[in-house]
Coordinates of C-alpha atoms and ligand atoms in Angstrom, one line a residue:
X13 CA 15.7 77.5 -1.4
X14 CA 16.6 80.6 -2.4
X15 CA 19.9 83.0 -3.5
X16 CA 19.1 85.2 -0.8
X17 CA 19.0 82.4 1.8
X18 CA 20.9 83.2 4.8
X19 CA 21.7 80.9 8.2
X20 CA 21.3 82.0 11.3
X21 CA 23.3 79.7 14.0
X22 CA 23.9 80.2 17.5
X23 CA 26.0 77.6 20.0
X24 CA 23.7 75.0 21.1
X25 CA 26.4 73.1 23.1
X26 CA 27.0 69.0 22.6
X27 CA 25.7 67.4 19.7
X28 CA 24.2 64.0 20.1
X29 CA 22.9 61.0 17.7
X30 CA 22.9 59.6 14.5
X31 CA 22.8 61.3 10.5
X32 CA 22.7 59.4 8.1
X33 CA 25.8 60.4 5.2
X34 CA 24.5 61.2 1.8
X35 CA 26.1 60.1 -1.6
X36 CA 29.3 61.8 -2.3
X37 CA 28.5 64.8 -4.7
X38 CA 32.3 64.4 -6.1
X39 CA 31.5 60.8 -7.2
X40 CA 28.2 61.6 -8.4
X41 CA 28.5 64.5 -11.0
X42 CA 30.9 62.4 -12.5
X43 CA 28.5 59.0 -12.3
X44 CA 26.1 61.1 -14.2
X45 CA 28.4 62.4 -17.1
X46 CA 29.1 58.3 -17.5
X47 CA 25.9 57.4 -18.3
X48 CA 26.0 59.2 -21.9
X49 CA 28.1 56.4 -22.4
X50 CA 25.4 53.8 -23.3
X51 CA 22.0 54.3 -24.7
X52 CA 19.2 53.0 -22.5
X53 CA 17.6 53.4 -19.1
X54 CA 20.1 53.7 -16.0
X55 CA 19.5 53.3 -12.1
X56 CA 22.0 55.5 -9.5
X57 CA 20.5 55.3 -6.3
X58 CA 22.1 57.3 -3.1
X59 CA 22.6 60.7 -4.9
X60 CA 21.7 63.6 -3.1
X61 CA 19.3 66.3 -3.2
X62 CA 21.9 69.6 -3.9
X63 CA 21.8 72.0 -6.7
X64 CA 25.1 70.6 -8.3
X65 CA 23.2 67.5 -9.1
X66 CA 20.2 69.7 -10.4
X67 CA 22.2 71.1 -13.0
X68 CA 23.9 68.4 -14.1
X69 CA 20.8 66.9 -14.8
X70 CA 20.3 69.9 -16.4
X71 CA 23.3 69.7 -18.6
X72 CA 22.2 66.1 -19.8
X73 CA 18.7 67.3 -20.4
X74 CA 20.2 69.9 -22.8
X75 CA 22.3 66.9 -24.4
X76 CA 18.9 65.0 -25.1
X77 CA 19.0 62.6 -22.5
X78 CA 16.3 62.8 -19.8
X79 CA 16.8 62.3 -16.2
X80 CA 13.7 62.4 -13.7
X81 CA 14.2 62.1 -9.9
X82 CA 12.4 59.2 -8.5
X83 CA 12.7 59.9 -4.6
X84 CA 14.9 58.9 -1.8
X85 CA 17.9 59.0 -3.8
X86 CA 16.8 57.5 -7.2
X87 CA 17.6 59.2 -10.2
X88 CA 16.7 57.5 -13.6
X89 CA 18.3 58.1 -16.9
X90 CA 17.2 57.5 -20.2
X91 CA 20.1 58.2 -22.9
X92 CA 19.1 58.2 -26.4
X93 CA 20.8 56.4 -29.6
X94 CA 24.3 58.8 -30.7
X95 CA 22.1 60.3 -33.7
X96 CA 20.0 62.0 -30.9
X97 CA 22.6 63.4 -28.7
X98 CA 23.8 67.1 -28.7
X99 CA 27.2 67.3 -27.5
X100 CA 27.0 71.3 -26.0
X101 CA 27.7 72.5 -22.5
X102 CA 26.4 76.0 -23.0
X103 CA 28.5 79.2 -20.8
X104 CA 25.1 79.2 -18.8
X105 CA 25.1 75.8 -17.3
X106 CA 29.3 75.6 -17.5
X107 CA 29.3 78.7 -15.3
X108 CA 27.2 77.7 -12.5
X109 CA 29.2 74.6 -12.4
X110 CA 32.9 73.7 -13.1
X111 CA 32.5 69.9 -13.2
X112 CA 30.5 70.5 -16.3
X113 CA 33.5 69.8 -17.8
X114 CA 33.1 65.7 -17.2
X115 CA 30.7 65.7 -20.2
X116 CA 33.6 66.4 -22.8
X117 CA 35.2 62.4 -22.5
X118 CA 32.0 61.0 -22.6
X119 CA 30.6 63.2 -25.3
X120 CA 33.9 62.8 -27.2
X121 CA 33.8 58.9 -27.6
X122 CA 30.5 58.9 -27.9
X123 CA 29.3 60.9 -30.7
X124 CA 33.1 62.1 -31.8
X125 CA 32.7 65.5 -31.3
X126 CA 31.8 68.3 -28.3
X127 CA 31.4 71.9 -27.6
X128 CA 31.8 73.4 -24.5
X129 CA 31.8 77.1 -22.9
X130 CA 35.2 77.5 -21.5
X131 CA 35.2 77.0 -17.2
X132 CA 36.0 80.0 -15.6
X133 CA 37.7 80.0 -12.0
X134 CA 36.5 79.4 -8.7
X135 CA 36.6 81.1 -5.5
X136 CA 39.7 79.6 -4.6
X137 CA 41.7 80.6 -7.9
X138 CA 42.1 79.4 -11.4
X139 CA 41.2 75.9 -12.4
X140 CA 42.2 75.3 -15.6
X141 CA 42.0 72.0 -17.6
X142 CA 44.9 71.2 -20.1
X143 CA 45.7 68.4 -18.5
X144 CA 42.1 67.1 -20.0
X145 CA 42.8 68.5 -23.0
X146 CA 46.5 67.0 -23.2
X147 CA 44.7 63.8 -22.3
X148 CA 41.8 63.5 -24.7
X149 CA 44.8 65.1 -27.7
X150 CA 46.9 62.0 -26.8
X151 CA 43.4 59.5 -27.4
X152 CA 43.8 61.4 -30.8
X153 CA 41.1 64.6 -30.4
X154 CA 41.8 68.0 -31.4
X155 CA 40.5 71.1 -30.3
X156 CA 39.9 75.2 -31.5
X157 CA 38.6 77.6 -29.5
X158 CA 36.2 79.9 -30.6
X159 CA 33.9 83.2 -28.8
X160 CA 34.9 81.2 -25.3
X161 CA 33.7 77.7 -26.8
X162 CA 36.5 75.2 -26.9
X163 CA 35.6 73.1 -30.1
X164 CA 37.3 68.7 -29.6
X165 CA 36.3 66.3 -32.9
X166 CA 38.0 63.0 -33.5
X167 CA 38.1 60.5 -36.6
X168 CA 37.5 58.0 -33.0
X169 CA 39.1 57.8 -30.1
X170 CA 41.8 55.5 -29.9
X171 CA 43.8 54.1 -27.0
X172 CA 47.4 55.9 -25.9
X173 CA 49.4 55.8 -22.8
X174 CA 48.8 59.5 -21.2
X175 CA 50.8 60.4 -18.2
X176 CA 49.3 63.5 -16.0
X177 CA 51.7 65.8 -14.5
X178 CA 49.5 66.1 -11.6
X179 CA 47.2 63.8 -10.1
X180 CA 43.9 65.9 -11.2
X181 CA 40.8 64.1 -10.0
X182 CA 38.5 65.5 -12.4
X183 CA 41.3 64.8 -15.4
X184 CA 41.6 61.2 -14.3
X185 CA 37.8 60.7 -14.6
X186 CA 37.4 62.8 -17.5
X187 CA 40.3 61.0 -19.7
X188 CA 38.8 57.3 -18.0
X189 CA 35.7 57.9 -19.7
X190 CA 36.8 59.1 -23.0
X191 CA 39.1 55.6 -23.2
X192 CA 36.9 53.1 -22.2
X193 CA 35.2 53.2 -25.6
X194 CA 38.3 54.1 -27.4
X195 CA 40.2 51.4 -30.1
X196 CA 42.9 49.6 -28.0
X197 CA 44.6 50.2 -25.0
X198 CA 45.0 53.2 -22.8
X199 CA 47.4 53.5 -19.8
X200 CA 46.7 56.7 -17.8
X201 CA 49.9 57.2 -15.4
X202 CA 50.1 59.2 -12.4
X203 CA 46.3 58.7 -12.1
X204 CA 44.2 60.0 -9.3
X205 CA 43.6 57.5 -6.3
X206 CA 40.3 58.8 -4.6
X207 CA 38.3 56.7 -3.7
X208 CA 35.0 58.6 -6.3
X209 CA 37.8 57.7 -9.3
X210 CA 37.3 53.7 -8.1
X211 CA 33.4 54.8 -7.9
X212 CA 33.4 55.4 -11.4
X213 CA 35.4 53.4 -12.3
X214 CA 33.6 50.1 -10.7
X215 CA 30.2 51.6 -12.6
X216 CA 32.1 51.6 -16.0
X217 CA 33.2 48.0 -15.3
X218 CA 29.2 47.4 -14.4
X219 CA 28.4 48.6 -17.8
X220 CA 30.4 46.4 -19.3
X221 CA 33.9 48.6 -19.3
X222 CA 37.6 46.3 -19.1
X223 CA 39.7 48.6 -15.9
X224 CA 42.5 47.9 -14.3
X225 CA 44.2 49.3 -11.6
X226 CA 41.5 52.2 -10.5
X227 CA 42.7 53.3 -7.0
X228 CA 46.4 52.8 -8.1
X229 CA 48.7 55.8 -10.3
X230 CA 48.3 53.6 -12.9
X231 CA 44.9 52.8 -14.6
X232 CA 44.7 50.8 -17.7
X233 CA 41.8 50.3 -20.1
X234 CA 41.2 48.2 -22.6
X235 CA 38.1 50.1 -25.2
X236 CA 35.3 48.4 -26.1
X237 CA 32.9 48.9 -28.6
X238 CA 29.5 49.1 -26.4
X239 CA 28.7 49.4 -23.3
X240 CA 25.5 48.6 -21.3
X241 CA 23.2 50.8 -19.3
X242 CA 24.3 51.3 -15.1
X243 CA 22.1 50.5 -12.0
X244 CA 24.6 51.8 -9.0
X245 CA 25.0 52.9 -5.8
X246 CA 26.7 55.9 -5.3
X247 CA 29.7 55.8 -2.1
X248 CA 28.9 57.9 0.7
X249 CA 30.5 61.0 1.3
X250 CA 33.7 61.8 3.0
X251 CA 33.8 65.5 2.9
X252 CA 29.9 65.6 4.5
X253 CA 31.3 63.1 6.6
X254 CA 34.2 65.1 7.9
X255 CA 31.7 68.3 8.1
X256 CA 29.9 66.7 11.0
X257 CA 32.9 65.7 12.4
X258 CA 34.0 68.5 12.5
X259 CA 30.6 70.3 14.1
X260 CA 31.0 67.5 16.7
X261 CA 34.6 67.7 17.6
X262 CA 33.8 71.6 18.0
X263 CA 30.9 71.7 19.9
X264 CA 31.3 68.7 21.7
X265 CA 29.1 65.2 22.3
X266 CA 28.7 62.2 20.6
X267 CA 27.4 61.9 17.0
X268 CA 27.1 58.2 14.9
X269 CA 28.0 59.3 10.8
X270 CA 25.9 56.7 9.4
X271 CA 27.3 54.7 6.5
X272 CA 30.8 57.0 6.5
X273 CA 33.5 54.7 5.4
X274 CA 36.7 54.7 7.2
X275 CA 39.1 53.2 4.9
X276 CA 38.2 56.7 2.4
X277 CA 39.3 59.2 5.1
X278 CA 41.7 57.7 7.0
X279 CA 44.3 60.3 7.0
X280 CA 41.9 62.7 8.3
X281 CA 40.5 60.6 11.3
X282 CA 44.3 60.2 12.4
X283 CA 44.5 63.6 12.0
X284 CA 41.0 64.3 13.8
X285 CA 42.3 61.7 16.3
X286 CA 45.2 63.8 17.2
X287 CA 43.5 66.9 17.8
X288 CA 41.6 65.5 20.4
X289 CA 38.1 63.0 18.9
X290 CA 37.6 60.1 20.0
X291 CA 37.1 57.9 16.7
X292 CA 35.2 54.4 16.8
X293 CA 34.4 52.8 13.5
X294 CA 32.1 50.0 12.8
X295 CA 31.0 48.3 9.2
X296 CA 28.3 50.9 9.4
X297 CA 29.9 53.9 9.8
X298 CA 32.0 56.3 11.9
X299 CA 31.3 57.1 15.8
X300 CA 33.1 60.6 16.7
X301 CA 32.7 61.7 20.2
X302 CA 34.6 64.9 22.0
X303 CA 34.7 67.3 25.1
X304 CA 34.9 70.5 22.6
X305 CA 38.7 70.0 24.1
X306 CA 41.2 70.4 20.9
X307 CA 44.8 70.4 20.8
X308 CA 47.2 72.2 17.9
X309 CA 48.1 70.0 15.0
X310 CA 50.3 71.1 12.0
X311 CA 48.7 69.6 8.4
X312 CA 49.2 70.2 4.8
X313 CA 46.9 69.4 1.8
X314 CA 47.9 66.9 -0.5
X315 CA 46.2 64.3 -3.3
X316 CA 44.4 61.2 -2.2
X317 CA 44.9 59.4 0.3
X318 CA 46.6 62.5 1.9
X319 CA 44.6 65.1 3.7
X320 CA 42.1 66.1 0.7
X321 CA 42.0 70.2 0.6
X322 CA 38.1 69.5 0.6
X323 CA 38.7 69.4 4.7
X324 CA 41.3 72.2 4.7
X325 CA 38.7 75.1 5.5
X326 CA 36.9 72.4 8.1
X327 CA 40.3 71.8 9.9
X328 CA 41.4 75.4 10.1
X329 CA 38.0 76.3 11.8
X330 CA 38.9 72.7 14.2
X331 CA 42.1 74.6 15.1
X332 CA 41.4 77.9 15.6
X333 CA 39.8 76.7 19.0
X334 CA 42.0 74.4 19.5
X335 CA 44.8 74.8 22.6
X336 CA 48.5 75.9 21.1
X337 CA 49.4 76.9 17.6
X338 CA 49.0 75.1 14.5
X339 CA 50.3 75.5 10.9
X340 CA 48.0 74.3 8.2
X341 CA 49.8 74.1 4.7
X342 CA 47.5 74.4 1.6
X343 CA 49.1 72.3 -1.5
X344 CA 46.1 72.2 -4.3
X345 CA 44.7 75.4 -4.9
X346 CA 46.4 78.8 -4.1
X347 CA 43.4 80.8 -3.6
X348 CA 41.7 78.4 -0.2
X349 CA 42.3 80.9 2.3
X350 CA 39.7 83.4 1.3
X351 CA 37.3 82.4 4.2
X352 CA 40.2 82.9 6.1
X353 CA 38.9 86.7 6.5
X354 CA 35.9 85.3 7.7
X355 CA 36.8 83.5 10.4
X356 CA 39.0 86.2 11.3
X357 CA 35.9 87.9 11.6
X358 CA 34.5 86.0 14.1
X359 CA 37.8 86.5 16.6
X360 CA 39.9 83.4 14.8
X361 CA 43.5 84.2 15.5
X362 CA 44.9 83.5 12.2
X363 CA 47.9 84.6 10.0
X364 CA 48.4 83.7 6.1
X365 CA 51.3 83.5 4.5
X366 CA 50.6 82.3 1.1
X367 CA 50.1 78.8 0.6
X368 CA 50.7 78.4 5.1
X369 CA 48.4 79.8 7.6
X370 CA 49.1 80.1 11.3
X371 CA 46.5 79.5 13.9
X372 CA 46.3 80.7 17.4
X373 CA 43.8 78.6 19.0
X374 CA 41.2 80.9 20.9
X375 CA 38.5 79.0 23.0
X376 CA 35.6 80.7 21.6
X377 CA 34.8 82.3 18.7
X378 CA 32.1 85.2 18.8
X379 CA 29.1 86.0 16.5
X380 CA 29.1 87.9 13.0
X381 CA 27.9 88.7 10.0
X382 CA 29.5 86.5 7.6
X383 CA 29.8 85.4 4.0
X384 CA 30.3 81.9 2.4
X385 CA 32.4 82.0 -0.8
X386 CA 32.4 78.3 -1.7
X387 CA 30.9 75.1 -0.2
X388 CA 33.7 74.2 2.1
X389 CA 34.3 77.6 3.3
X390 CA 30.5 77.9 3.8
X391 CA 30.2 75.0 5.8
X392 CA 33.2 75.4 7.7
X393 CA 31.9 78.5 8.8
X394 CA 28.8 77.0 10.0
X395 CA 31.0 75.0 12.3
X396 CA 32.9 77.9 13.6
X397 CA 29.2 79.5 14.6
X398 CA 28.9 76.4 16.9
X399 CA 31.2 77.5 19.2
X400 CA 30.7 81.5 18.8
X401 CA 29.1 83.1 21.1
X402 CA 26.0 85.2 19.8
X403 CA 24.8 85.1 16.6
X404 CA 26.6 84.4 13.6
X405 CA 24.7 85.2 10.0
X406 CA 25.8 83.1 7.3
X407 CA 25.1 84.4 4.0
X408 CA 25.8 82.9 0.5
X409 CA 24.3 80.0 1.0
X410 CA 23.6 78.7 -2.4
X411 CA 27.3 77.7 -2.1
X412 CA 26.9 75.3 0.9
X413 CA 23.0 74.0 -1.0
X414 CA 25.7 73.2 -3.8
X415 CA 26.9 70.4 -2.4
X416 CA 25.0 69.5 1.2
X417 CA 22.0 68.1 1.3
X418 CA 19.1 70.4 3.8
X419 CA 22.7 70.6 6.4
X420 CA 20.8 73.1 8.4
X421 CA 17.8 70.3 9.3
X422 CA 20.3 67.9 10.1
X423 CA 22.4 69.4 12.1
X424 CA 19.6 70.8 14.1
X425 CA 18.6 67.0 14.4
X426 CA 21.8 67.0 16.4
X427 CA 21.0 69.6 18.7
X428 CA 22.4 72.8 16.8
X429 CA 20.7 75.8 17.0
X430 CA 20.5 76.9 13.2
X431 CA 17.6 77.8 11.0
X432 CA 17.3 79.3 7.4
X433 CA 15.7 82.6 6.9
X434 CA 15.6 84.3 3.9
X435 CA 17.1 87.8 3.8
X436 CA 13.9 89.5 3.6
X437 CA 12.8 87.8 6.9
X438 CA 15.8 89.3 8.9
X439 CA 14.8 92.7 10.4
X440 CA 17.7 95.3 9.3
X441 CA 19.4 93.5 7.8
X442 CA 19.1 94.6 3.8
X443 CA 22.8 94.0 3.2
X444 CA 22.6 89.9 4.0
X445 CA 23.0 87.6 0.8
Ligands
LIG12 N1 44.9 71.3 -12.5 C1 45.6 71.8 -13.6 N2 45.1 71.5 -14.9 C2 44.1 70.6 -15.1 C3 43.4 70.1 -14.0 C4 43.9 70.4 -12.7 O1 46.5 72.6 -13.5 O2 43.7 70.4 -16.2 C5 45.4 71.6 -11.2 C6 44.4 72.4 -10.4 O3 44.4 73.8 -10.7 C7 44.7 72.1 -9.0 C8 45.2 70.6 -9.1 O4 45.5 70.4 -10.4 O5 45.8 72.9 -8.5 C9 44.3 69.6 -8.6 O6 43.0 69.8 -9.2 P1 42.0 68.6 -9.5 O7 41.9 68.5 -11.0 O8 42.4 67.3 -8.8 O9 40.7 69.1 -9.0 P2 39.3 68.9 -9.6 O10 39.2 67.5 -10.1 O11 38.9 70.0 -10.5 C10 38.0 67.8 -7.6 C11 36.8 68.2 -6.8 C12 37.2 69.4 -5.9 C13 38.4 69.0 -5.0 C14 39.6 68.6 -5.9 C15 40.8 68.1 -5.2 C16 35.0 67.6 -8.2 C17 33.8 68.0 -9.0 N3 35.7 68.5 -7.6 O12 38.3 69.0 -8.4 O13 36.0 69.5 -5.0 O14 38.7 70.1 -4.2 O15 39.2 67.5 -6.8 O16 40.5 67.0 -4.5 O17 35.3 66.4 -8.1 C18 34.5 70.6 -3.6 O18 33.9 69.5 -3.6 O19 34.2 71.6 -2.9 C19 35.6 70.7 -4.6 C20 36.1 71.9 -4.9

């Protein structure tokens, strides 16, 4: 897979049958930061083949440890004894990848000190992480910055009652991490609920970690001094899950998302439902059939277990061909309407105002040339090339390979009409990628 990768799609009508939903890359990064907690061999099973997980494994490797991929979803990681352990995250790996910053509790309370390159933004707008830092400060850590390296050290971690003045997902794991081998007791308040924050947190408890209350705003832990190596199973993903769901209700047909769990989305499939999908669920996963037939819904972003912004690009693209006029309300990151222009591209009949953007349903979209600026503005504009008529030319995507695993293969295992050509294959057409 290359940079220069671009997708070709063009409407195939219905979709019909089964895919099978990978681990859930949010859960996983995270999963994979955890394991510097405790020396020996671990075992996480269900993680998916995308470049976010490659360079995480990177960013371990660089710590010392060493990860190998086993097949089918089985990743194996030896961490070494403290002594051996380099606590860096260097501005190269850091860059490609803002979660990087999930090694700093682990690498904190394990060997007392870390280095790390300063995250930059995204493509939707700053992301910056003082609530981390607040956290890890209260656990008793300080920090320096230096030539864009942020510089934490502590005498040891010990346990404090930190309360978050937003539910971060990332802050919540991070700051979990950093307590659970901390002296004492910690209490993190106004925690994140999602269900990859209970992912971890069961893991930790695996390894030997005391938890309370993960999936509630209020998590407590109780340090211990060791903890033992993890063999887990990571949860399947609800934003690949909802990225077929939203291909299907789209394009039509009837498509089984094998081993999605309904009690991690549920706010969407109402929402889903009332736009016009059929939902069935079963103990093994998530049957979505539709006529292509939407209707106008208004929806706003908000923390777990509200509609996660992860589906925000998936739903505008739902509504845009969708009968009537929807407002969708954007309420975690400022900067999520970039792929608006996109879509807009493509005939989308869609106004922005701010944080609110106004739909006019259209009932099909047409064919472009188009650009994906983060993974769920990538995919979502492979959905929208379902129902446009031509062909639509997806470039950038090295964002969507972030955090999907071969999407193009499956979906076309569906019935879509998509392939992957690199820019050099594509006839005129120097200016792709
Ligand atoms: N925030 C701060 N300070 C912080 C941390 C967060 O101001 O120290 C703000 C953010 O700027 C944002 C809000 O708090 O406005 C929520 O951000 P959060 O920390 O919850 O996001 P995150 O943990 O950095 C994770 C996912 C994102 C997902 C968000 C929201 C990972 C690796 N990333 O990010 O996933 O959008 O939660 O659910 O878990 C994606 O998968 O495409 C993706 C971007």
């Amino acid at each position: 897979m290359t940079d220069t990768s671009v997708f070709v799609v063009r409407p195939s009508g219905p979709l019909f049958g089964s895919v099978n939903i990978k681990g859930a890359k949010n859960s996983v990064l995270k999963l994979m930061a955890a394991t510097l907690l405790a020396e020996g061999t671990h075992h996480l099973h269900n993680v998916p083949d995308i470049t976010d997980v490659k360079i995480v494994a990177e960013l371990l490797r660089r710590c010392g440890v060493s990860v190998s991929f086993a097949g089918e979803g089985h990743v194996i990681i030896e961490v070494p004894p403290t002594e051996k352990i380099v606590p860096r995250a260097s501005l190269e790996l850091v860059s490609k990848i803002r979660a990087s910053v999930v090694v700093m509790g682990p690498l904190l309370a394990r060997c007392n000190w870390v280095e790390l390159a300063q995250p930059g933004g995204d493509d939707f707008g700053s992301r910056p992480i003082d609530y981390h830092i607040e956290g890890f400060s209260a656990l008793g850590a300080t920090f320096s910055e230096r030539d864009g390296y942020l510089f934490g050290r502590t005498e040891g971690l010990t346990g404090s009652r930190v309360v978050l003045e937003f539910p971060s997902h990332t802050a919540t794991d991070n700051i979990l991490m950093a307590a659970v081998l901390a002296e004492g007791r910690t209490v993190i308040e106004n925690a994140a609920r999602e269900p990859e924050v209970i992912d971890l947190a069961s893991m930790l408890i695996s390894m030997g970690a005391d938890i309370r209350g993960a999936g509630t705003s209020r998590i407590e832990v109780q340090g211990v001094p060791k903890l033992s190596p993890a063999d887990h199973w990571v949860i399947p993903d609800r934003v690949e899950a909802a990225s077929f769901l939203a291909a299907v209700a789209v394009a039509g047909g009837e498509v089984f998302l094998r081993g999605a769990r309904e009690d991690h989305m549920e706010m969407l499939l109402r929402k889903v439902a009332s736009v016009g999908v059929h939902i069935e669920t079963t103990p093994q996963g998530i049957l979505a059939k539709s006529e292509g037939k939407l209707k106008a819904v208004d929806v706003s972003t908000l923390p777990y277990p509200g509609v996660a912004t992860d589906y925000q690009p998936l739903i505008v693209t739902m509504l845009s061909v969708a009968d009537g006029t929807s407002v969708v309300s954007e309420n975690l990151f400022s900067g999520r309407f970039r792929y608006v222009e996109e879509l807009r591209k493509m005939g989308a009949d869609i106004f922005t105002d701010g944080h609110h953007v106004v739909i006019r349903g259209t009932p099909r979209l047409k064919g472009a040339r188009v650009q994906a600026s983060d993974i769920r503005a990538g995919v979502a504009l492979v959905v929208a090339a379902l129902v446009a008529d031509g062909e639509t030319e997806i470039s950038g995507v090295r964002h969507i390979d972030r955090g999907y695993e071969r999407i193009e293969e499956r979906l076309r295992a569906l019935g879509a009409d998509i392939e992957r050509r690199s820019a050099q294959d594509l006839t005129g057409c120097a200016d792709v990628g």
